[in-house]
mmCIF file of C-alpha atoms and ligand atoms in Angstrom:
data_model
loop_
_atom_site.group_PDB
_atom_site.id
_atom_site.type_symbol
_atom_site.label_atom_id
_atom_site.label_comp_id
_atom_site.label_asym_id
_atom_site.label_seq_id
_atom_site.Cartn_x
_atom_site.Cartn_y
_atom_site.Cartn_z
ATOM 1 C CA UNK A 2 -1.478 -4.071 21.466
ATOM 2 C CA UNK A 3 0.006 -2.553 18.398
ATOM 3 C CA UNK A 4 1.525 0.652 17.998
ATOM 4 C CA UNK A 5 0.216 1.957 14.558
ATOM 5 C CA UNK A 6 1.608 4.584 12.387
ATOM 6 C CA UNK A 7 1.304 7.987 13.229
ATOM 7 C CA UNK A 8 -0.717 9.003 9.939
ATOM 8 C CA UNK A 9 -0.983 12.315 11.170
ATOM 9 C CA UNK A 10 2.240 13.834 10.298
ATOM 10 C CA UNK A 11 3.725 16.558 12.666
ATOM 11 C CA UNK A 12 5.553 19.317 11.021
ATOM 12 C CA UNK A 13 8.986 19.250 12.574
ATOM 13 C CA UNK A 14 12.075 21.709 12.286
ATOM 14 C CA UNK A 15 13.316 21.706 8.892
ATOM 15 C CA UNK A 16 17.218 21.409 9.396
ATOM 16 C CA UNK A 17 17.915 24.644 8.353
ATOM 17 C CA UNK A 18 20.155 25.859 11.566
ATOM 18 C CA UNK A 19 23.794 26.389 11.166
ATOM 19 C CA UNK A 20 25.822 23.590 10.297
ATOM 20 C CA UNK A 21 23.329 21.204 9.059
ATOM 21 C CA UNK A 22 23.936 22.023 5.426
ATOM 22 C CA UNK A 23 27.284 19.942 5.691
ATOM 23 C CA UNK A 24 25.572 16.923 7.135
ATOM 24 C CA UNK A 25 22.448 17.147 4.703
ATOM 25 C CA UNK A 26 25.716 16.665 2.092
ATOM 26 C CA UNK A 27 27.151 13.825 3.862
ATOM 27 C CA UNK A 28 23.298 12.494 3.795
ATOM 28 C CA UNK A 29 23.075 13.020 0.497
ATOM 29 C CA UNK A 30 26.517 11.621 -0.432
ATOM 30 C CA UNK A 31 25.942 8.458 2.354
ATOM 31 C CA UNK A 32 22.822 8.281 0.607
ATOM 32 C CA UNK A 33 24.135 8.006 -3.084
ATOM 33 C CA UNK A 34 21.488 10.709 -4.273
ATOM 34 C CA UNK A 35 19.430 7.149 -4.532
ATOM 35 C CA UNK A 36 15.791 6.150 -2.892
ATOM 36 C CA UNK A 37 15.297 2.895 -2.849
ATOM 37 C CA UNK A 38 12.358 1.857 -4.429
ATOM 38 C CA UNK A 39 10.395 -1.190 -5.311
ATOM 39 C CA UNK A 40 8.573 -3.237 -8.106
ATOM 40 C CA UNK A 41 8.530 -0.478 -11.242
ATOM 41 C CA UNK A 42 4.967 -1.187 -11.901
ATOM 42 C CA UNK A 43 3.654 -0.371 -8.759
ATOM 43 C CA UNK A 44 1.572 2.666 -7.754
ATOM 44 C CA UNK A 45 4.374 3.722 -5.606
ATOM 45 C CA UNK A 46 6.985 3.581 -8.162
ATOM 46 C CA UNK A 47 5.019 5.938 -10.723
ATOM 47 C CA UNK A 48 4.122 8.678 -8.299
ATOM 48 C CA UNK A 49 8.282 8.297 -6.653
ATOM 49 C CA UNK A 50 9.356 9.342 -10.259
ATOM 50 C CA UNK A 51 7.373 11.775 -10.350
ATOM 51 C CA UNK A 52 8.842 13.659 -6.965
ATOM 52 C CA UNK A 53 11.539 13.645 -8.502
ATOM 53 C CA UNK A 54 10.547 15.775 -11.414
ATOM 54 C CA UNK A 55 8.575 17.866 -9.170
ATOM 55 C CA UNK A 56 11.127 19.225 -6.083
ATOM 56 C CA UNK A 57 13.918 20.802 -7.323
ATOM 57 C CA UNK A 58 16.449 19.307 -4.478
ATOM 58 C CA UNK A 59 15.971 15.711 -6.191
ATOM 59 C CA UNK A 60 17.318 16.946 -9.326
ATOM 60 C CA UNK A 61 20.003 14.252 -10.629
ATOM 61 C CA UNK A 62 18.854 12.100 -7.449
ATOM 62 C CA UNK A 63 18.084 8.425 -8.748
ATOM 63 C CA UNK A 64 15.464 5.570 -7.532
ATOM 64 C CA UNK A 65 16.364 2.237 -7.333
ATOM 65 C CA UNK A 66 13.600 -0.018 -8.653
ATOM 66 C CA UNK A 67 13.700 -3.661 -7.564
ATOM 67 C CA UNK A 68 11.028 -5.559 -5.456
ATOM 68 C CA UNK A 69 9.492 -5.050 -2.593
ATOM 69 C CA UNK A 70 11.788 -7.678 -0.627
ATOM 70 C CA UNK A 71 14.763 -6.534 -2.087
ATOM 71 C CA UNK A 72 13.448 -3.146 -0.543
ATOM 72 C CA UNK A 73 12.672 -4.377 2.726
ATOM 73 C CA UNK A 74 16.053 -6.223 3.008
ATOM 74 C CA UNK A 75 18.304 -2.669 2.043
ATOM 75 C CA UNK A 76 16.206 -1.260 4.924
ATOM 76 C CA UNK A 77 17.180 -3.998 7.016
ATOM 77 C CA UNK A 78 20.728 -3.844 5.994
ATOM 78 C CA UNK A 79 20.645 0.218 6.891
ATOM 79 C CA UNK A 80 18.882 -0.264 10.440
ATOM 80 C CA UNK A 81 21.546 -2.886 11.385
ATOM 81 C CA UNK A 82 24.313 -0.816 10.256
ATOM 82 C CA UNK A 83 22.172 2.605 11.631
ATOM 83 C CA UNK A 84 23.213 4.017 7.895
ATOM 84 C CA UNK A 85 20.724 6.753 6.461
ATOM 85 C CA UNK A 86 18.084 5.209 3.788
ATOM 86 C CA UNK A 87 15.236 6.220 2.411
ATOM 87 C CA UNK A 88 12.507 4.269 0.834
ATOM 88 C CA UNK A 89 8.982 3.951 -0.849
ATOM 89 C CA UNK A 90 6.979 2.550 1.385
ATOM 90 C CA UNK A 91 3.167 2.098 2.444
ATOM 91 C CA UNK A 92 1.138 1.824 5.587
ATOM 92 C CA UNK A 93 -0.628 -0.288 6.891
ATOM 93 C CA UNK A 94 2.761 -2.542 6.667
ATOM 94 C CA UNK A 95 4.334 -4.807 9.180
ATOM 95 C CA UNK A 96 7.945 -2.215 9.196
ATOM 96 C CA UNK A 97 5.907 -0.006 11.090
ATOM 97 C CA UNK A 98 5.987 -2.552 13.875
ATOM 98 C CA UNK A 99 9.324 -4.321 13.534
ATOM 99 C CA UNK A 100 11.239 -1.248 12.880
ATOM 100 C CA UNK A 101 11.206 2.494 14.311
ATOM 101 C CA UNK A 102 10.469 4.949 10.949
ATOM 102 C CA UNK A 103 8.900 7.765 9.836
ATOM 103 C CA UNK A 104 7.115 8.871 6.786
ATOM 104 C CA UNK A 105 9.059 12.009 4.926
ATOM 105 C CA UNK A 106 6.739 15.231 4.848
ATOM 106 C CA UNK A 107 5.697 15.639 0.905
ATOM 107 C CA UNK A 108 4.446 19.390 0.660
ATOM 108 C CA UNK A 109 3.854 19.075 -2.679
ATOM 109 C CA UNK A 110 1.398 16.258 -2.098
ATOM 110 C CA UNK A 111 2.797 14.089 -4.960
ATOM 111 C CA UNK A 112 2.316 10.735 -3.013
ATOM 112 C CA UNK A 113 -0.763 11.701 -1.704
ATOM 113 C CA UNK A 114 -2.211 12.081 1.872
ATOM 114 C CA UNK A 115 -4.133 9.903 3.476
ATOM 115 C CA UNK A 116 -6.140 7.330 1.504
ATOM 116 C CA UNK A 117 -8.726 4.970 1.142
ATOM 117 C CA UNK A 118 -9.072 1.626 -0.548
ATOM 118 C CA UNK A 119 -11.522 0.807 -2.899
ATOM 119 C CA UNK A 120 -13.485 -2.336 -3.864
ATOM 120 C CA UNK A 121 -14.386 -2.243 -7.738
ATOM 121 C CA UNK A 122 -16.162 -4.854 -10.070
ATOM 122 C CA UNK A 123 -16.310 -5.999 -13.650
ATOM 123 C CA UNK A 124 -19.482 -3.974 -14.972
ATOM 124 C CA UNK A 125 -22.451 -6.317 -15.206
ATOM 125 C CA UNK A 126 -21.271 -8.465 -11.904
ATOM 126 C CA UNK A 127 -23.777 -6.601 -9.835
ATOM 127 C CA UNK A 128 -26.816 -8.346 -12.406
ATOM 128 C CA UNK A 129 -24.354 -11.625 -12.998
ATOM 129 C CA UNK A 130 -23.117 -12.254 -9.206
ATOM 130 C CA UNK A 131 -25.344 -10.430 -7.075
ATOM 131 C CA UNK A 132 -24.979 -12.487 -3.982
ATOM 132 C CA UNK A 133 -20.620 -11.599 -3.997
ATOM 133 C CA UNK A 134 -21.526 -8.302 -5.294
ATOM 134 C CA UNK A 135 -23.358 -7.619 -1.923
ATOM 135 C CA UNK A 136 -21.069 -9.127 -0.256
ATOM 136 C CA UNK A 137 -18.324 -6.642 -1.902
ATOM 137 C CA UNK A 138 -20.663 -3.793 -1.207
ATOM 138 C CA UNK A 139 -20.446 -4.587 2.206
ATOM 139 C CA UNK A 140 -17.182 -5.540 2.829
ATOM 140 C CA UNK A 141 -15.416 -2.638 5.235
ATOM 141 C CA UNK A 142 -12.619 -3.119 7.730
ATOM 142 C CA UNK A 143 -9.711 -0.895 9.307
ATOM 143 C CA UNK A 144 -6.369 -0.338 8.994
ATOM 144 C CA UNK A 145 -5.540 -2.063 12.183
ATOM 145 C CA UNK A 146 -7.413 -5.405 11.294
ATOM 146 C CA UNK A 147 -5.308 -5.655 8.313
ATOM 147 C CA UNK A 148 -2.263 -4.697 10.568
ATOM 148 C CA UNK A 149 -3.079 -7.149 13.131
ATOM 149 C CA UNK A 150 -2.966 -10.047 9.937
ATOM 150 C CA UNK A 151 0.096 -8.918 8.318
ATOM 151 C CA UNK A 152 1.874 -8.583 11.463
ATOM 152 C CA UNK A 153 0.123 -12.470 12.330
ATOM 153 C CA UNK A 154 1.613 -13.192 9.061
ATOM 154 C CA UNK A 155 5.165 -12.497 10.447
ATOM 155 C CA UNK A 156 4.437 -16.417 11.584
ATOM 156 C CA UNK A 157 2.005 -18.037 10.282
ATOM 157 C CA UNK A 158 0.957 -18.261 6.533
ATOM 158 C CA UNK A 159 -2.021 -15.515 5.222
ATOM 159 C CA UNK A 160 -4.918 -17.933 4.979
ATOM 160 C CA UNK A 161 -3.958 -18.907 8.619
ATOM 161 C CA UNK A 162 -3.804 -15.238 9.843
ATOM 162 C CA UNK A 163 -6.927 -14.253 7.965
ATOM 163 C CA UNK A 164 -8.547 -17.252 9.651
ATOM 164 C CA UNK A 165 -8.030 -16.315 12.758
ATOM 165 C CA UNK A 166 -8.859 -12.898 12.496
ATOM 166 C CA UNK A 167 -12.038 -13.872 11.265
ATOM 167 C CA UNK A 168 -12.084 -15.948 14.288
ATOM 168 C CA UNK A 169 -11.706 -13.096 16.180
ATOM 169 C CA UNK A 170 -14.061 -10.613 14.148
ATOM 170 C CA UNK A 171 -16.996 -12.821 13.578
ATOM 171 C CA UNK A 172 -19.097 -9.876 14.230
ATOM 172 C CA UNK A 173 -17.924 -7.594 11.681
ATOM 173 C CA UNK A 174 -17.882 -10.169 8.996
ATOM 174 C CA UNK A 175 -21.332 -11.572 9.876
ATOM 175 C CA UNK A 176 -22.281 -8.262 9.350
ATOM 176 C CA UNK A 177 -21.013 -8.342 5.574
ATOM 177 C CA UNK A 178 -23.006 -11.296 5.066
ATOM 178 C CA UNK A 179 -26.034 -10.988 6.851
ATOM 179 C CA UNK A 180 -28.911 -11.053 4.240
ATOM 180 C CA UNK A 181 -27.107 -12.730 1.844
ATOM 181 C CA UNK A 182 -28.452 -15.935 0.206
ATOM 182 C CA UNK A 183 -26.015 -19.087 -0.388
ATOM 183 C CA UNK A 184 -24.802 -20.244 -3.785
ATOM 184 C CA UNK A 185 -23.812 -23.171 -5.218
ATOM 185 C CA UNK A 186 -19.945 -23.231 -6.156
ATOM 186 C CA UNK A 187 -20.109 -20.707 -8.680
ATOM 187 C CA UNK A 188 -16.477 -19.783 -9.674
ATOM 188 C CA UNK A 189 -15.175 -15.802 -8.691
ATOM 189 C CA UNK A 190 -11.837 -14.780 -10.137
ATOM 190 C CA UNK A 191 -10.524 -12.214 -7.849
ATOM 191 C CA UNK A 192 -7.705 -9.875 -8.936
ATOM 192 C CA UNK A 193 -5.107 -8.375 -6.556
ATOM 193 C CA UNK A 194 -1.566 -7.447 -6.242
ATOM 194 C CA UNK A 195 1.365 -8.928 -4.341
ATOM 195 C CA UNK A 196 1.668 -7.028 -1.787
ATOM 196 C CA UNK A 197 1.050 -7.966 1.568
ATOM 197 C CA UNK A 198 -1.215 -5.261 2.548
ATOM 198 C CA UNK A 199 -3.279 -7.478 -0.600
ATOM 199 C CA UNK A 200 -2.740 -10.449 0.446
ATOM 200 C CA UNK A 201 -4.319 -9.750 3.440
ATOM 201 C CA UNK A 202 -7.445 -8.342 2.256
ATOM 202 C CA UNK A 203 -7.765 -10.972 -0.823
ATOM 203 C CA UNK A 204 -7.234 -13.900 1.569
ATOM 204 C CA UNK A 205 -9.905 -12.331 3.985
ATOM 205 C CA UNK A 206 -12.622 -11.738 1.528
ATOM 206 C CA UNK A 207 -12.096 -14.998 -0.371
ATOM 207 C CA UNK A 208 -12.539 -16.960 2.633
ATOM 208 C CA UNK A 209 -15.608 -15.120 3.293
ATOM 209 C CA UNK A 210 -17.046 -15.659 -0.157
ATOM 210 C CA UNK A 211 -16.100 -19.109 -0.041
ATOM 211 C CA UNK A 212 -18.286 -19.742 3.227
ATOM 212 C CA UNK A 213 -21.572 -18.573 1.591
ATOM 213 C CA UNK A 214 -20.486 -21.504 -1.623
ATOM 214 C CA UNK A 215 -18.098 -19.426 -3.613
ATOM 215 C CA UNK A 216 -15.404 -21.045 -5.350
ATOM 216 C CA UNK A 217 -12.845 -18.216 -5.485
ATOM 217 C CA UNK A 218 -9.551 -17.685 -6.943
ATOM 218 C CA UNK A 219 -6.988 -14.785 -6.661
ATOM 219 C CA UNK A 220 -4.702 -13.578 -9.239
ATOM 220 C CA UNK A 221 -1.801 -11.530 -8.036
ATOM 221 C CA UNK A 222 -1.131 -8.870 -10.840
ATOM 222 C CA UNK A 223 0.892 -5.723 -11.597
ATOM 223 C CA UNK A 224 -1.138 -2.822 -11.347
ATOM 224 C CA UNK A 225 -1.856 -1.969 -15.052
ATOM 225 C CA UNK A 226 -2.691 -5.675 -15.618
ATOM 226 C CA UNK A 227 -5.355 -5.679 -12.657
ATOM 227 C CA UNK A 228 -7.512 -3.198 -14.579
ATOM 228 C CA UNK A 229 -7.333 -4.066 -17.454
ATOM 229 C CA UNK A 230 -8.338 -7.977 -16.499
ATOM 230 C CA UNK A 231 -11.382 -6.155 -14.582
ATOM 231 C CA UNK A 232 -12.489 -3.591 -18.038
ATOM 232 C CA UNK A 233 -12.277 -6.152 -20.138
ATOM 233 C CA UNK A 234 -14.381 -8.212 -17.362
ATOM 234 C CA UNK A 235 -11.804 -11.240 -17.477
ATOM 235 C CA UNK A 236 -11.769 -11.118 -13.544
ATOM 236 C CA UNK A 237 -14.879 -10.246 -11.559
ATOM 237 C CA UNK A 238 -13.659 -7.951 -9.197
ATOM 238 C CA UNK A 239 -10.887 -6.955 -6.115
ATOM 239 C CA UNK A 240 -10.642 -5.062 -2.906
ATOM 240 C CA UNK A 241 -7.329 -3.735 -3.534
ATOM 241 C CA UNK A 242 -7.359 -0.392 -4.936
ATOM 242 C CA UNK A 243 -5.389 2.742 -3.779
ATOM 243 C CA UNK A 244 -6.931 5.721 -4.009
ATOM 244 C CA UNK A 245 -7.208 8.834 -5.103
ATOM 245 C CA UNK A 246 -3.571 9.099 -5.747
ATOM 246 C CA UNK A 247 -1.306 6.018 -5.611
ATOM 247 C CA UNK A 248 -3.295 4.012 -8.194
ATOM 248 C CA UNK A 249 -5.751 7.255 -9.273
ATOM 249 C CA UNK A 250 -4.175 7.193 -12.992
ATOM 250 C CA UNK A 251 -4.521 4.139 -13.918
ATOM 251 C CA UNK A 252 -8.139 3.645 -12.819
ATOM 252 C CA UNK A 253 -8.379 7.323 -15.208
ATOM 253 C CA UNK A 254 -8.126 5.552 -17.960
ATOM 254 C CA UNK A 255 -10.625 3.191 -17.511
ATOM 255 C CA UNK A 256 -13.514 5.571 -16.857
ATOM 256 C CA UNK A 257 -16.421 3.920 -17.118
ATOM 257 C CA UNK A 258 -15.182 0.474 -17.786
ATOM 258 C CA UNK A 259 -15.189 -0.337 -14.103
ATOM 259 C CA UNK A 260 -17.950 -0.314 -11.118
ATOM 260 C CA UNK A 261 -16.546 1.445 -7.952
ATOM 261 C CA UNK A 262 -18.088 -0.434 -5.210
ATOM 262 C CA UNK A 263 -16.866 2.276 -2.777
ATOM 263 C CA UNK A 264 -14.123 2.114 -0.113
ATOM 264 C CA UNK A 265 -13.031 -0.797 1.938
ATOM 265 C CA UNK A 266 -10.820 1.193 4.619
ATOM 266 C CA UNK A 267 -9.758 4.181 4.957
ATOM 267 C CA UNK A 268 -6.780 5.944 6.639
ATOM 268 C CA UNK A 269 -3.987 4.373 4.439
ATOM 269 C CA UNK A 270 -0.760 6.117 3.282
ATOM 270 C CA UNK A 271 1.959 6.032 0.633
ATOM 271 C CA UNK A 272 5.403 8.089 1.549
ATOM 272 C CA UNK A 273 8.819 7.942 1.283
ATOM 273 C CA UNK A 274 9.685 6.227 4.580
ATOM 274 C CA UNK A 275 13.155 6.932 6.521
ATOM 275 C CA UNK A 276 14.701 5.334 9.928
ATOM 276 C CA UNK A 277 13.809 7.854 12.934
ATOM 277 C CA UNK A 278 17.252 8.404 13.305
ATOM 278 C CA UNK A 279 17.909 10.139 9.951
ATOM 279 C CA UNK A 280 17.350 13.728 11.096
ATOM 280 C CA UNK A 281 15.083 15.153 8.426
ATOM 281 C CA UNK A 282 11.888 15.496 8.280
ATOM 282 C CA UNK A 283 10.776 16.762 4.605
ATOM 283 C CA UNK A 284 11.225 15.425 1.704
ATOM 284 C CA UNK A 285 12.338 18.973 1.004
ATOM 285 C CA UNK A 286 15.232 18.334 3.241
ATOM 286 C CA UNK A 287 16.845 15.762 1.186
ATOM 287 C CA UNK A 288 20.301 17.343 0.030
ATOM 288 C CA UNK A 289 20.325 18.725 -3.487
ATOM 289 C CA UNK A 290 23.596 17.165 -5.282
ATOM 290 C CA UNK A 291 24.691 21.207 -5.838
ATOM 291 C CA UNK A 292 24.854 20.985 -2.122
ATOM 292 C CA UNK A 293 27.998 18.894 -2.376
HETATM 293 N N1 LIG B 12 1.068 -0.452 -2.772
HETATM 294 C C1 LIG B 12 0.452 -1.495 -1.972
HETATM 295 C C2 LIG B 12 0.604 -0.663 -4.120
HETATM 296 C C3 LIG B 12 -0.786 -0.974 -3.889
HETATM 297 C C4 LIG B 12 -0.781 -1.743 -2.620
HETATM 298 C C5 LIG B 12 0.669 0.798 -2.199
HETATM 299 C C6 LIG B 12 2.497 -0.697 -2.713
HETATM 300 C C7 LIG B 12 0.974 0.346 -5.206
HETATM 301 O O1 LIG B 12 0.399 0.332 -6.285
HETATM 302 O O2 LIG B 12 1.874 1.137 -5.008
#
């Protein structure tokens, strides 16, 4: 059984009792005024900055931008040390389930509350590729079957863990086919990202494409370069868009240069992510460097 994330965030005390204003220094201080962040063209990355434009505590507070595994490793570093850390993070992810954290409370909804992923097409697939295109259409899944293969993945390589959960979902995914004649090897270029939560869902729906004669391939890209491969209609289409916030700008400026298929899942979140054991619970609560 897996213990998902709580996306329902509880509103918790806010640290403002005596005393707590010299620890929330020391946090600040054992924190370096830094969040450590990931891969600068990410979603994640552009919304982080902007938090810290928006809430006046994270004035002169810095993000770290690196990758996503140089992320994951700080965070690892922290929990074995039990050091405070905070950073941007996503769920569904495998942390949730191999470490105990919680997402920070954003009040000024800069990162977004809970969201949905999207499926979107080149314009003029629909008339080119109709038999993927209803296939795309159809495609729709939850946050806990792509938990269940990224947490799979822990062992085992995607295509294996997407495999099996197919094995194990045959149901669901007949249903995205039913109806739907075979072809003939045509070629799909799929775009996505490299993320896990992307590798999951590109490695699912390629493998289902592939079974009704699709010859597929997936290019991981960095967010800008995904839509612009899909305006320009160099790729055919992905399942891997965050919406309405974490990738909601850059899908602005390609208006009508894209076909929204609709969403894939729904229920997925984007946060600034801390160990349990830091005691705050607000983003608001992180120490302002005048509180030194
Ligand atoms: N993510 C995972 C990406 C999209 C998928 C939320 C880290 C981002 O653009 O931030």
């Amino acid at each position: 059984m897996l213990s998902l994330v709580p996306l329902t965030l509880v509103i918790g005390a806010c640290g403002n009792e005596e005393g707590s204003n010299q620890e929330e220094a020391n946090l600040g201080e054992q924190l370096d005024y830094t969040i450590t962040g990931m891969e600068p063209g990410s979603g994640i990355a552009e919304n982080s900055r902007q938090v810290l434009d928006a809430y006046d505590n994270l004035e002169g507070w810095e993000i770290k931008e690196s990758s996503t595994a140089g992320m994951l490793a700080a965070l690892d570093q922290a929990i074995s040390r039990e050091e405070p850390i905070v950073i941007t993070g996503w769920a569904p992810h495998f942390v949730f389930e191999t470490h105990d954290l919680k997402f920070l409370e954003d009040p000024q909804n800069i990162l977004g509350d809970v969201e949905d992923i999207h499926t979107m097409a080149r314009v003029g697939l629909a008339e080119d590729m109709p038999e993927a295109y209803a296939v795309l259409e159809k495609f729709s899944w939850t946050v806990e079957d792509m938990q269940t293969i990224m947490v799979d993945a822990l062992d085992v390589d995607f295509e294996e863990a997407s495999q099996n959960w197919i094995a194990d979902n045959r149901s669901v995914v007949d249903s995205w086919i039913e109806g739907v004649d075979d072809v003939d090897g045509e070629s799909l270029g799929l775009v996505s990202f490299p993320w896990d939560t992307e590798r999951a869902s590109s490695q699912v729906i390629s493998l289902v494409l592939e079974e009704i004669g699709y010859d597929v391939t997936v290019t991981n890209v960095d967010p800008a370069i995904l839509f612009q491969a899909l305006a320009t209609g160099e790729a055919d289409a992905t399942v891997s868009v965050w919406l309405p916030t974490t990738q909601g700008f850059f899908v602005d400026e390609y208006e009508n240069e894209l076909d929204d298929l609709g969403v894939n899942m729904t229920g997925t979140q984007v946060g600034f992510i801390v160990p349990k054991y830091v005691d705050i619970d607000s983003i608001e609560d992180l120490p302002g460097l005048d509180q030194q």
